[in-house]
Each structure stands twice: as C-alpha cells, then as structure tokens.
C-alpha cells in the first residue's frame, strides 16, 4: 500500500498501469509473426496452380490432405511419407474418417507421373473422387 | 489510494482531485491503441489473402460413369469426351479436341466456345503424359470445369 499525502496531491506514475498490456500485446505480435512465418514456410514447399473456377471449402469433416511436391515427394498431414507406406496410411485415414473429402495439393511443376500413383492408390482403396487444391485469382473469385 | 471528491459542474457529476491535479495523468493510450489496431488489421488481412484456396473436384473411378438422371430416360449412354495432355518437345499439347494436337491456349478457346445444353450429363476424361506438368493438367481441368461438365482423371 502506497502512502500518499493529501496535500501533496497526485504523485508521479499514477494512472493506468500499461506494462501488463504491453506485455500481452508484444506476446500477441510475436505469436502472429511466428505463425505467419511457419505458414509461409509450409506453403512454400508446394506451389499450387491458380484456377478461374473452383468450389470453396465447406467442410463438416476434416479433409484428408495429400501433398505432392515438385520432386514427387508425397506428404501426408505435412509429413513426408514413403510411397510404399502410402496405401496403408491412406487406408487407415479413410477408415477412421469415412466420408472425409480427399484433397490433393499437387505442385504445379510436378509431373502427372508423380500424381497418377497417388490417384491409383486412392482408387484401389475405394476412394471415387478427389479434390485438387488450387489458388483463387487475386482480387477475383 | 488517491483522494477524490465529487463535484457538480454543468449538471454532471465529475471526479476531481482535492488538490486540483489533472485527472488525465498517466501515459496517452490513444496512439498505442491505434498502432495495435493497425497491426491486428494487417495480420488479419495477411491471413485472409494467404487463405484464398479452393478446389476442383474430379472423379477417379475407373468404371464407366453412372448415367445422370436425365440420361436413363433417353436410354442413351453417357457421352464421354476423352482428352490427353501430351508433351511435344517441351510444349504441352492437348489431344482429343480435333484431328491434331493443339496447344493449351487453343484448347482453352475451343472449350470455351463449346455450346452444351446439358453439360452435367457429359463426362470428360483427362489423362496426361508422365512428364506433363500438373499445372497444365489442372489448367485443362479448369477449362472443362468452367463449362460445367463432369471431369474424370485417368
């Protein structure tokens, strides 16, 4: 408890203590900077093509996302996966989330020969349709 | 605790220090709040731009496509247009839209000039060479999608 003389009036430093607020704001800024940086790094691995048409995601179930990099590397849930293990992993995911949309994030520089084995695997485990993730044109859509 | 008295000025109850010290002592919050709001709006805007993704749907079934409700009444098989992206040298071309391979730009204009009464009763298949870039395959897919036909990848 601070003792303040009535005669002396207000003392220096009175008013709103902004230190905790600055702390919180700084934490928020650092958090957003880090998340933004991580998101940019993750997206930079795969350059998806831009299309003039498409369907906006409206997911009630979390989609199964398969990434295919420029060099043909396959990513499942952001982890690189050995193609030999792809069928087993996908089977597990599809059986755990029946009805979940299967979304393919294929790099626009990847060859179709890198994508076809993934589509064949999906077809082999009973998936009948896929969704290719693309970018909306800037300022449109 | 700071000593305060209440006085009535202009009909309103106001708080005032006994010694007459100004009640607005302390740092000015307004500029800081302004800066924080600008930063928040910037990050929200960045997140929105980064999230501009959508998708193109495609069938991957190897079986013959199921006829749409309109087709069985006519007793006709579902029309299928087969297209293929091939690499001639280093340039992608499209087969299936004429007697000769045509470039992607030509394919785009040919597809957009097509007039279809019931595009959703038509199935288009897209296949491609192994070295055909996925961006060009998706480009062809996009052109067909704009027409409203169903697309199957092979």
PDB file of C-alpha atoms in Angstrom:
ATOM      1  CA  UNK A   1       0.000   0.000   0.000  1.00  0.00           C
ATOM      2  CA  UNK A   2       1.426   3.367  -1.004  1.00  0.00           C
ATOM      3  CA  UNK A   3       1.056   6.300   1.323  1.00  0.00           C
ATOM      4  CA  UNK A   4       0.182   9.492  -0.473  1.00  0.00           C
ATOM      5  CA  UNK A   5      -0.234  12.801   1.223  1.00  0.00           C
ATOM      6  CA  UNK A   6      -3.467  14.598   0.502  1.00  0.00           C
ATOM      7  CA  UNK A   7      -1.627  17.888   0.485  1.00  0.00           C
ATOM      8  CA  UNK A   8       0.982  16.731  -1.983  1.00  0.00           C
ATOM      9  CA  UNK A   9      -1.692  15.646  -4.405  1.00  0.00           C
ATOM     10  CA  UNK A  10      -1.099  13.222  -7.211  1.00  0.00           C
ATOM     11  CA  UNK A  11       2.258  11.559  -7.389  1.00  0.00           C
ATOM     12  CA  UNK A  12       4.250  10.715 -10.491  1.00  0.00           C
ATOM     13  CA  UNK A  13       3.353   7.404 -12.111  1.00  0.00           C
ATOM     14  CA  UNK A  14      -0.276   7.474 -11.178  1.00  0.00           C
ATOM     15  CA  UNK A  15      -2.859   6.450 -13.776  1.00  0.00           C
ATOM     16  CA  UNK A  16      -3.308   3.292 -15.789  1.00  0.00           C
ATOM     17  CA  UNK A  17      -0.518   0.754 -15.492  1.00  0.00           C
ATOM     18  CA  UNK A  18       0.139  -0.208 -19.110  1.00  0.00           C
ATOM     19  CA  UNK A  19       3.010  -2.626 -18.516  1.00  0.00           C
ATOM     20  CA  UNK A  20       0.873  -5.816 -18.485  1.00  0.00           C
ATOM     21  CA  UNK A  21      -0.975  -4.625 -21.563  1.00  0.00           C
ATOM     22  CA  UNK A  22       2.274  -4.025 -23.427  1.00  0.00           C
ATOM     23  CA  UNK A  23       3.439  -7.492 -22.371  1.00  0.00           C
ATOM     24  CA  UNK A  24       0.284  -9.088 -23.731  1.00  0.00           C
ATOM     25  CA  UNK A  25       0.421  -7.087 -26.961  1.00  0.00           C
ATOM     26  CA  UNK A  26       4.067  -7.993 -27.515  1.00  0.00           C
ATOM     27  CA  UNK A  27       3.267 -11.671 -26.922  1.00  0.00           C
ATOM     28  CA  UNK A  28       0.428 -11.487 -29.463  1.00  0.00           C
ATOM     29  CA  UNK A  29       2.663  -9.822 -32.050  1.00  0.00           C
ATOM     30  CA  UNK A  30       5.439 -12.376 -31.579  1.00  0.00           C
ATOM     31  CA  UNK A  31       2.877 -15.192 -31.774  1.00  0.00           C
ATOM     32  CA  UNK A  32       1.402 -13.914 -35.056  1.00  0.00           C
ATOM     33  CA  UNK A  33       4.854 -13.294 -36.523  1.00  0.00           C
ATOM     34  CA  UNK A  34       5.919 -16.863 -35.746  1.00  0.00           C
ATOM     35  CA  UNK A  35       2.684 -18.434 -37.003  1.00  0.00           C
ATOM     36  CA  UNK A  36       2.836 -16.348 -40.183  1.00  0.00           C
ATOM     37  CA  UNK A  37       6.430 -17.383 -40.797  1.00  0.00           C
ATOM     38  CA  UNK A  38       5.641 -21.060 -40.238  1.00  0.00           C
ATOM     39  CA  UNK A  39       2.634 -20.867 -42.566  1.00  0.00           C
ATOM     40  CA  UNK A  40       4.721 -19.233 -45.292  1.00  0.00           C
ATOM     41  CA  UNK A  41       7.441 -21.878 -44.974  1.00  0.00           C
ATOM     42  CA  UNK A  42       4.902 -24.693 -45.113  1.00  0.00           C
ATOM     43  CA  UNK A  43       3.141 -23.251 -48.167  1.00  0.00           C
ATOM     44  CA  UNK A  44       6.405 -22.507 -49.942  1.00  0.00           C
ATOM     45  CA  UNK A  45       7.131 -26.211 -50.279  1.00  0.00           C
ATOM     46  CA  UNK A  46       4.244 -26.723 -52.696  1.00  0.00           C
ATOM     47  CA  UNK A  47       3.307 -24.203 -55.344  1.00  0.00           C
ATOM     48  CA  UNK A  48      -0.277 -24.946 -56.250  1.00  0.00           C
ATOM     49  CA  UNK A  49      -1.739 -23.725 -59.553  1.00  0.00           C
ATOM     50  CA  UNK A  50      -4.227 -20.921 -59.924  1.00  0.00           C
ATOM     51  CA  UNK A  51      -7.633 -21.587 -61.470  1.00  0.00           C
ATOM     52  CA  UNK A  52     -10.521 -19.392 -62.518  1.00  0.00           C
ATOM     53  CA  UNK A  53     -13.123 -21.859 -61.276  1.00  0.00           C
ATOM     54  CA  UNK A  54     -13.443 -23.884 -58.104  1.00  0.00           C
ATOM     55  CA  UNK A  55     -15.509 -24.696 -55.078  1.00  0.00           C
ATOM     56  CA  UNK A  56     -14.981 -23.009 -51.744  1.00  0.00           C
ATOM     57  CA  UNK A  57     -14.262 -25.460 -48.933  1.00  0.00           C
ATOM     58  CA  UNK A  58     -17.224 -26.002 -46.641  1.00  0.00           C
ATOM     59  CA  UNK A  59     -16.047 -28.929 -44.602  1.00  0.00           C
ATOM     60  CA  UNK A  60     -18.087 -30.608 -41.927  1.00  0.00           C
ATOM     61  CA  UNK A  61     -15.435 -33.323 -41.669  1.00  0.00           C
ATOM     62  CA  UNK A  62     -11.705 -32.694 -41.636  1.00  0.00           C
ATOM     63  CA  UNK A  63     -10.376 -33.484 -45.122  1.00  0.00           C
ATOM     64  CA  UNK A  64      -7.568 -35.927 -45.812  1.00  0.00           C
ATOM     65  CA  UNK A  65      -4.857 -33.804 -47.429  1.00  0.00           C
ATOM     66  CA  UNK A  66      -2.180 -35.346 -49.626  1.00  0.00           C
ATOM     67  CA  UNK A  67       0.656 -33.094 -50.759  1.00  0.00           C
ATOM     68  CA  UNK A  68       2.785 -33.812 -53.821  1.00  0.00           C
ATOM     69  CA  UNK A  69       5.946 -31.744 -54.145  1.00  0.00           C
ATOM     70  CA  UNK A  70       7.758 -30.627 -57.270  1.00  0.00           C
ATOM     71  CA  UNK A  71      10.147 -33.564 -56.987  1.00  0.00           C
ATOM     72  CA  UNK A  72       7.327 -36.035 -56.471  1.00  0.00           C
ATOM     73  CA  UNK A  73       7.698 -36.366 -52.700  1.00  0.00           C
ATOM     74  CA  UNK A  74       4.431 -37.263 -51.047  1.00  0.00           C
ATOM     75  CA  UNK A  75       3.271 -35.535 -47.872  1.00  0.00           C
ATOM     76  CA  UNK A  76       0.515 -36.781 -45.653  1.00  0.00           C
ATOM     77  CA  UNK A  77      -0.582 -34.466 -42.862  1.00  0.00           C
ATOM     78  CA  UNK A  78       2.501 -32.351 -43.555  1.00  0.00           C
ATOM     79  CA  UNK A  79       4.855 -35.312 -43.048  1.00  0.00           C
ATOM     80  CA  UNK A  80       6.873 -36.756 -45.913  1.00  0.00           C
ATOM     81  CA  UNK A  81       5.858 -40.339 -46.456  1.00  0.00           C
ATOM     82  CA  UNK A  82       7.445 -43.266 -48.222  1.00  0.00           C
ATOM     83  CA  UNK A  83       5.323 -44.199 -51.292  1.00  0.00           C
ATOM     84  CA  UNK A  84       5.450 -47.827 -50.172  1.00  0.00           C
ATOM     85  CA  UNK A  85       3.620 -46.869 -46.977  1.00  0.00           C
ATOM     86  CA  UNK A  86       1.073 -44.624 -48.680  1.00  0.00           C
ATOM     87  CA  UNK A  87      -1.607 -47.246 -49.228  1.00  0.00           C
ATOM     88  CA  UNK A  88      -1.573 -48.434 -45.629  1.00  0.00           C
ATOM     89  CA  UNK A  89      -1.573 -44.920 -44.222  1.00  0.00           C
ATOM     90  CA  UNK A  90      -4.400 -43.808 -46.501  1.00  0.00           C
ATOM     91  CA  UNK A  91      -6.433 -46.889 -45.695  1.00  0.00           C
ATOM     92  CA  UNK A  92      -6.112 -46.089 -42.013  1.00  0.00           C
ATOM     93  CA  UNK A  93      -7.135 -42.468 -42.523  1.00  0.00           C
ATOM     94  CA  UNK A  94     -10.098 -43.322 -44.736  1.00  0.00           C
ATOM     95  CA  UNK A  95     -11.373 -45.980 -42.341  1.00  0.00           C
ATOM     96  CA  UNK A  96     -11.044 -43.600 -39.386  1.00  0.00           C
ATOM     97  CA  UNK A  97     -12.829 -40.776 -41.237  1.00  0.00           C
ATOM     98  CA  UNK A  98     -15.350 -42.314 -43.605  1.00  0.00           C
ATOM     99  CA  UNK A  99     -16.834 -39.699 -45.894  1.00  0.00           C
ATOM    100  CA  UNK A 100     -13.973 -37.273 -45.398  1.00  0.00           C
ATOM    101  CA  UNK A 101     -13.072 -35.451 -48.615  1.00  0.00           C
ATOM    102  CA  UNK A 102      -9.696 -36.361 -50.056  1.00  0.00           C
ATOM    103  CA  UNK A 103      -7.811 -33.259 -51.122  1.00  0.00           C
ATOM    104  CA  UNK A 104      -4.673 -33.291 -53.266  1.00  0.00           C
ATOM    105  CA  UNK A 105      -2.244 -30.371 -53.060  1.00  0.00           C
ATOM    106  CA  UNK A 106      -0.092 -31.048 -56.091  1.00  0.00           C
ATOM    107  CA  UNK A 107       2.748 -28.754 -57.084  1.00  0.00           C
ATOM    108  CA  UNK A 108       2.114 -27.230 -60.497  1.00  0.00           C
ATOM    109  CA  UNK A 109       5.656 -28.204 -61.563  1.00  0.00           C
ATOM    110  CA  UNK A 110       5.239 -31.853 -60.588  1.00  0.00           C
ATOM    111  CA  UNK A 111       4.750 -34.279 -63.445  1.00  0.00           C
ATOM    112  CA  UNK A 112       1.462 -36.122 -63.852  1.00  0.00           C
ATOM    113  CA  UNK A 113       3.520 -39.278 -63.467  1.00  0.00           C
ATOM    114  CA  UNK A 114       4.086 -38.296 -59.835  1.00  0.00           C
ATOM    115  CA  UNK A 115       0.367 -37.791 -59.234  1.00  0.00           C
ATOM    116  CA  UNK A 116      -1.003 -40.838 -61.033  1.00  0.00           C
ATOM    117  CA  UNK A 117       0.326 -43.406 -58.497  1.00  0.00           C
ATOM    118  CA  UNK A 118      -1.420 -41.489 -55.725  1.00  0.00           C
ATOM    119  CA  UNK A 119      -4.697 -41.478 -57.663  1.00  0.00           C
ATOM    120  CA  UNK A 120      -4.284 -45.202 -58.401  1.00  0.00           C
ATOM    121  CA  UNK A 121      -3.701 -45.883 -54.710  1.00  0.00           C
ATOM    122  CA  UNK A 122      -6.785 -43.891 -53.747  1.00  0.00           C
ATOM    123  CA  UNK A 123      -8.867 -45.742 -56.304  1.00  0.00           C
ATOM    124  CA  UNK A 124      -7.550 -49.065 -55.033  1.00  0.00           C
ATOM    125  CA  UNK A 125      -8.763 -48.350 -51.507  1.00  0.00           C
ATOM    126  CA  UNK A 126     -12.212 -47.320 -52.702  1.00  0.00           C
ATOM    127  CA  UNK A 127     -11.971 -43.549 -52.989  1.00  0.00           C
ATOM    128  CA  UNK A 128     -14.006 -42.454 -56.006  1.00  0.00           C
ATOM    129  CA  UNK A 129     -13.336 -38.730 -56.156  1.00  0.00           C
ATOM    130  CA  UNK A 130     -10.647 -36.258 -55.217  1.00  0.00           C
ATOM    131  CA  UNK A 131     -10.403 -32.515 -54.923  1.00  0.00           C
ATOM    132  CA  UNK A 132      -7.414 -30.677 -56.343  1.00  0.00           C
ATOM    133  CA  UNK A 133      -6.488 -27.672 -54.248  1.00  0.00           C
ATOM    134  CA  UNK A 134      -5.901 -24.551 -56.313  1.00  0.00           C
ATOM    135  CA  UNK A 135      -5.499 -20.841 -55.715  1.00  0.00           C
ATOM    136  CA  UNK A 136      -8.182 -18.298 -56.320  1.00  0.00           C
ATOM    137  CA  UNK A 137      -7.114 -15.500 -58.631  1.00  0.00           C
ATOM    138  CA  UNK A 138      -6.095 -12.402 -56.709  1.00  0.00           C
ATOM    139  CA  UNK A 139      -8.934  -9.930 -56.469  1.00  0.00           C
ATOM    140  CA  UNK A 140     -11.381 -12.310 -58.065  1.00  0.00           C
ATOM    141  CA  UNK A 141     -13.402 -15.386 -57.348  1.00  0.00           C
TER     142      UNK A 141
ATOM    143  CA  UNK B   1      -5.413   5.367  -2.865  1.00  0.00           C
ATOM    144  CA  UNK B   2      -5.805   8.741  -4.472  1.00  0.00           C
ATOM    145  CA  UNK B   3      -8.056  11.220  -2.729  1.00  0.00           C
ATOM    146  CA  UNK B   4     -11.042  12.293  -4.796  1.00  0.00           C
ATOM    147  CA  UNK B   5     -14.054  14.486  -4.219  1.00  0.00           C
ATOM    148  CA  UNK B   6     -17.174  14.650  -6.332  1.00  0.00           C
ATOM    149  CA  UNK B   7     -18.404  18.000  -7.623  1.00  0.00           C
ATOM    150  CA  UNK B   8     -21.357  19.006  -9.718  1.00  0.00           C
ATOM    151  CA  UNK B   9     -20.327  21.007 -12.776  1.00  0.00           C
ATOM    152  CA  UNK B  10     -22.742  21.744 -15.598  1.00  0.00           C
ATOM    153  CA  UNK B  11     -25.209  19.360 -14.059  1.00  0.00           C
ATOM    154  CA  UNK B  12     -22.940  16.353 -14.339  1.00  0.00           C
ATOM    155  CA  UNK B  13     -21.178  14.508 -11.585  1.00  0.00           C
ATOM    156  CA  UNK B  14     -17.450  14.802 -12.117  1.00  0.00           C
ATOM    157  CA  UNK B  15     -14.484  13.400 -10.315  1.00  0.00           C
ATOM    158  CA  UNK B  16     -11.864  15.875  -9.266  1.00  0.00           C
ATOM    159  CA  UNK B  17      -8.705  15.758  -7.200  1.00  0.00           C
ATOM    160  CA  UNK B  18      -8.761  17.682  -3.946  1.00  0.00           C
ATOM    161  CA  UNK B  19      -5.584  19.476  -4.883  1.00  0.00           C
ATOM    162  CA  UNK B  20      -6.786  20.283  -8.371  1.00  0.00           C
ATOM    163  CA  UNK B  21      -4.345  17.933 -10.106  1.00  0.00           C
ATOM    164  CA  UNK B  22      -5.497  16.988 -13.583  1.00  0.00           C
ATOM    165  CA  UNK B  23      -7.419  13.712 -13.751  1.00  0.00           C
ATOM    166  CA  UNK B  24      -5.825  12.726 -17.073  1.00  0.00           C
ATOM    167  CA  UNK B  25      -2.434  11.981 -15.640  1.00  0.00           C
ATOM    168  CA  UNK B  26      -0.572   8.911 -16.956  1.00  0.00           C
ATOM    169  CA  UNK B  27       0.553   7.850 -20.416  1.00  0.00           C
ATOM    170  CA  UNK B  28      -1.511   8.607 -23.510  1.00  0.00           C
ATOM    171  CA  UNK B  29      -3.091   5.344 -24.620  1.00  0.00           C
ATOM    172  CA  UNK B  30      -4.611   6.531 -27.877  1.00  0.00           C
ATOM    173  CA  UNK B  31      -1.523   6.280 -30.159  1.00  0.00           C
ATOM    174  CA  UNK B  32      -0.674   2.880 -28.768  1.00  0.00           C
ATOM    175  CA  UNK B  33      -4.206   1.581 -29.315  1.00  0.00           C
ATOM    176  CA  UNK B  34      -4.065   2.955 -32.862  1.00  0.00           C
ATOM    177  CA  UNK B  35      -0.821   1.133 -33.604  1.00  0.00           C
ATOM    178  CA  UNK B  36      -2.085  -2.125 -32.094  1.00  0.00           C
ATOM    179  CA  UNK B  37      -5.275  -1.962 -34.158  1.00  0.00           C
ATOM    180  CA  UNK B  38      -3.300  -1.317 -37.353  1.00  0.00           C
ATOM    181  CA  UNK B  39      -1.053  -4.307 -36.612  1.00  0.00           C
ATOM    182  CA  UNK B  40      -4.060  -6.537 -35.897  1.00  0.00           C
ATOM    183  CA  UNK B  41      -5.799  -5.483 -39.127  1.00  0.00           C
ATOM    184  CA  UNK B  42      -2.573  -6.093 -41.071  1.00  0.00           C
ATOM    185  CA  UNK B  43      -2.216  -9.641 -39.763  1.00  0.00           C
ATOM    186  CA  UNK B  44      -5.907 -10.409 -40.269  1.00  0.00           C
ATOM    187  CA  UNK B  45      -5.619  -9.156 -43.859  1.00  0.00           C
ATOM    188  CA  UNK B  46      -2.491 -11.230 -44.482  1.00  0.00           C
ATOM    189  CA  UNK B  47      -4.190 -14.345 -43.145  1.00  0.00           C
ATOM    190  CA  UNK B  48      -7.182 -13.767 -45.425  1.00  0.00           C
ATOM    191  CA  UNK B  49      -5.009 -13.371 -48.531  1.00  0.00           C
ATOM    192  CA  UNK B  50      -2.969 -16.466 -47.680  1.00  0.00           C
ATOM    193  CA  UNK B  51      -6.167 -18.475 -47.252  1.00  0.00           C
ATOM    194  CA  UNK B  52      -7.537 -17.960 -50.774  1.00  0.00           C
ATOM    195  CA  UNK B  53      -7.705 -21.579 -51.740  1.00  0.00           C
ATOM    196  CA  UNK B  54     -10.449 -23.573 -53.338  1.00  0.00           C
ATOM    197  CA  UNK B  55     -10.563 -26.841 -55.202  1.00  0.00           C
ATOM    198  CA  UNK B  56     -11.566 -28.609 -58.388  1.00  0.00           C
ATOM    199  CA  UNK B  57     -13.455 -31.854 -57.963  1.00  0.00           C
ATOM    200  CA  UNK B  58     -12.697 -34.856 -60.156  1.00  0.00           C
ATOM    201  CA  UNK B  59     -13.775 -38.456 -60.329  1.00  0.00           C
ATOM    202  CA  UNK B  60     -11.064 -41.100 -60.333  1.00  0.00           C
ATOM    203  CA  UNK B  61     -13.336 -44.098 -60.846  1.00  0.00           C
ATOM    204  CA  UNK B  62     -12.078 -46.446 -63.492  1.00  0.00           C
ATOM    205  CA  UNK B  63     -15.555 -47.860 -64.153  1.00  0.00           C
ATOM    206  CA  UNK B  64     -17.950 -46.355 -66.639  1.00  0.00           C
ATOM    207  CA  UNK B  65     -19.586 -43.312 -65.103  1.00  0.00           C
ATOM    208  CA  UNK B  66     -23.102 -43.704 -63.772  1.00  0.00           C
ATOM    209  CA  UNK B  67     -25.649 -42.042 -66.014  1.00  0.00           C
ATOM    210  CA  UNK B  68     -27.215 -38.887 -64.674  1.00  0.00           C
ATOM    211  CA  UNK B  69     -30.974 -38.818 -64.014  1.00  0.00           C
ATOM    212  CA  UNK B  70     -31.536 -37.215 -67.427  1.00  0.00           C
ATOM    213  CA  UNK B  71     -29.719 -39.892 -69.375  1.00  0.00           C
ATOM    214  CA  UNK B  72     -31.676 -43.058 -68.433  1.00  0.00           C
ATOM    215  CA  UNK B  73     -34.950 -41.633 -69.670  1.00  0.00           C
ATOM    216  CA  UNK B  74     -33.397 -41.298 -73.083  1.00  0.00           C
ATOM    217  CA  UNK B  75     -31.818 -44.707 -72.850  1.00  0.00           C
ATOM    218  CA  UNK B  76     -28.554 -43.339 -74.164  1.00  0.00           C
ATOM    219  CA  UNK B  77     -25.075 -43.972 -72.844  1.00  0.00           C
ATOM    220  CA  UNK B  78     -23.357 -41.065 -71.093  1.00  0.00           C
ATOM    221  CA  UNK B  79     -21.355 -39.114 -73.663  1.00  0.00           C
ATOM    222  CA  UNK B  80     -17.653 -39.177 -72.942  1.00  0.00           C
ATOM    223  CA  UNK B  81     -15.054 -36.804 -74.343  1.00  0.00           C
ATOM    224  CA  UNK B  82     -11.511 -38.107 -73.989  1.00  0.00           C
ATOM    225  CA  UNK B  83      -8.677 -35.603 -73.783  1.00  0.00           C
ATOM    226  CA  UNK B  84      -4.986 -36.047 -73.096  1.00  0.00           C
ATOM    227  CA  UNK B  85      -2.159 -33.668 -72.302  1.00  0.00           C
ATOM    228  CA  UNK B  86       0.940 -34.701 -74.226  1.00  0.00           C
ATOM    229  CA  UNK B  87       4.382 -33.167 -74.362  1.00  0.00           C
ATOM    230  CA  UNK B  88       5.570 -32.372 -77.873  1.00  0.00           C
ATOM    231  CA  UNK B  89       9.130 -31.325 -77.246  1.00  0.00           C
ATOM    232  CA  UNK B  90       8.852 -29.157 -74.191  1.00  0.00           C
ATOM    233  CA  UNK B  91       5.438 -27.718 -75.007  1.00  0.00           C
ATOM    234  CA  UNK B  92       2.253 -29.271 -73.673  1.00  0.00           C
ATOM    235  CA  UNK B  93      -0.424 -30.007 -76.238  1.00  0.00           C
ATOM    236  CA  UNK B  94      -3.922 -31.412 -75.972  1.00  0.00           C
ATOM    237  CA  UNK B  95      -5.232 -34.407 -77.878  1.00  0.00           C
ATOM    238  CA  UNK B  96      -8.915 -35.121 -78.375  1.00  0.00           C
ATOM    239  CA  UNK B  97     -10.217 -31.732 -79.413  1.00  0.00           C
ATOM    240  CA  UNK B  98      -9.604 -32.154 -83.101  1.00  0.00           C
ATOM    241  CA  UNK B  99      -7.664 -34.274 -85.541  1.00  0.00           C
ATOM    242  CA  UNK B 100      -4.318 -32.786 -84.475  1.00  0.00           C
ATOM    243  CA  UNK B 101      -2.786 -31.868 -81.151  1.00  0.00           C
ATOM    244  CA  UNK B 102      -3.460 -28.265 -80.187  1.00  0.00           C
ATOM    245  CA  UNK B 103      -1.781 -26.015 -77.653  1.00  0.00           C
ATOM    246  CA  UNK B 104      -3.315 -25.338 -74.254  1.00  0.00           C
ATOM    247  CA  UNK B 105      -4.292 -21.820 -75.283  1.00  0.00           C
ATOM    248  CA  UNK B 106      -6.089 -23.178 -78.337  1.00  0.00           C
ATOM    249  CA  UNK B 107      -7.725 -25.862 -76.208  1.00  0.00           C
ATOM    250  CA  UNK B 108      -8.963 -23.220 -73.807  1.00  0.00           C
ATOM    251  CA  UNK B 109     -10.625 -21.237 -76.599  1.00  0.00           C
ATOM    252  CA  UNK B 110     -12.080 -24.373 -78.220  1.00  0.00           C
ATOM    253  CA  UNK B 111     -13.598 -25.493 -74.926  1.00  0.00           C
ATOM    254  CA  UNK B 112     -14.976 -22.071 -74.054  1.00  0.00           C
ATOM    255  CA  UNK B 113     -16.649 -21.826 -77.478  1.00  0.00           C
ATOM    256  CA  UNK B 114     -18.485 -25.147 -76.991  1.00  0.00           C
ATOM    257  CA  UNK B 115     -22.228 -24.881 -76.601  1.00  0.00           C
ATOM    258  CA  UNK B 116     -23.733 -27.638 -74.496  1.00  0.00           C
ATOM    259  CA  UNK B 117     -27.368 -27.931 -73.487  1.00  0.00           C
ATOM    260  CA  UNK B 118     -26.827 -30.255 -70.548  1.00  0.00           C
ATOM    261  CA  UNK B 119     -23.144 -30.118 -69.672  1.00  0.00           C
ATOM    262  CA  UNK B 120     -23.611 -32.083 -66.441  1.00  0.00           C
ATOM    263  CA  UNK B 121     -24.677 -35.118 -68.487  1.00  0.00           C
ATOM    264  CA  UNK B 122     -21.314 -35.188 -70.228  1.00  0.00           C
ATOM    265  CA  UNK B 123     -18.180 -36.780 -68.825  1.00  0.00           C
ATOM    266  CA  UNK B 124     -14.738 -35.567 -69.861  1.00  0.00           C
ATOM    267  CA  UNK B 125     -11.734 -37.727 -69.161  1.00  0.00           C
ATOM    268  CA  UNK B 126      -8.305 -36.185 -68.745  1.00  0.00           C
ATOM    269  CA  UNK B 127      -5.140 -38.196 -68.972  1.00  0.00           C
ATOM    270  CA  UNK B 128      -1.586 -36.990 -69.401  1.00  0.00           C
ATOM    271  CA  UNK B 129       1.960 -37.993 -70.144  1.00  0.00           C
ATOM    272  CA  UNK B 130       4.125 -38.681 -67.130  1.00  0.00           C
ATOM    273  CA  UNK B 131       6.203 -35.562 -67.758  1.00  0.00           C
ATOM    274  CA  UNK B 132       3.222 -33.280 -68.354  1.00  0.00           C
ATOM    275  CA  UNK B 133       3.292 -30.609 -65.640  1.00  0.00           C
ATOM    276  CA  UNK B 134       0.431 -30.846 -63.179  1.00  0.00           C
ATOM    277  CA  UNK B 135      -0.201 -27.127 -63.655  1.00  0.00           C
ATOM    278  CA  UNK B 136      -1.133 -27.740 -67.305  1.00  0.00           C
ATOM    279  CA  UNK B 137      -3.349 -30.702 -66.414  1.00  0.00           C
ATOM    280  CA  UNK B 138      -5.151 -28.560 -63.855  1.00  0.00           C
ATOM    281  CA  UNK B 139      -5.405 -25.782 -66.436  1.00  0.00           C
ATOM    282  CA  UNK B 140      -7.266 -28.103 -68.811  1.00  0.00           C
ATOM    283  CA  UNK B 141      -9.386 -29.320 -65.907  1.00  0.00           C
ATOM    284  CA  UNK B 142     -10.218 -25.709 -65.087  1.00  0.00           C
ATOM    285  CA  UNK B 143     -11.372 -25.040 -68.653  1.00  0.00           C
ATOM    286  CA  UNK B 144     -13.703 -28.040 -68.588  1.00  0.00           C
ATOM    287  CA  UNK B 145     -14.916 -27.139 -65.126  1.00  0.00           C
ATOM    288  CA  UNK B 146     -15.930 -23.691 -66.364  1.00  0.00           C
ATOM    289  CA  UNK B 147     -18.196 -25.420 -68.870  1.00  0.00           C
ATOM    290  CA  UNK B 148     -19.922 -27.410 -66.124  1.00  0.00           C
ATOM    291  CA  UNK B 149     -19.089 -30.920 -67.360  1.00  0.00           C
ATOM    292  CA  UNK B 150     -18.050 -33.754 -65.073  1.00  0.00           C
ATOM    293  CA  UNK B 151     -14.331 -34.488 -65.132  1.00  0.00           C
ATOM    294  CA  UNK B 152     -12.683 -37.832 -64.606  1.00  0.00           C
ATOM    295  CA  UNK B 153      -8.922 -38.214 -64.259  1.00  0.00           C
ATOM    296  CA  UNK B 154      -7.250 -41.266 -65.686  1.00  0.00           C
TER     297      UNK B 154
END
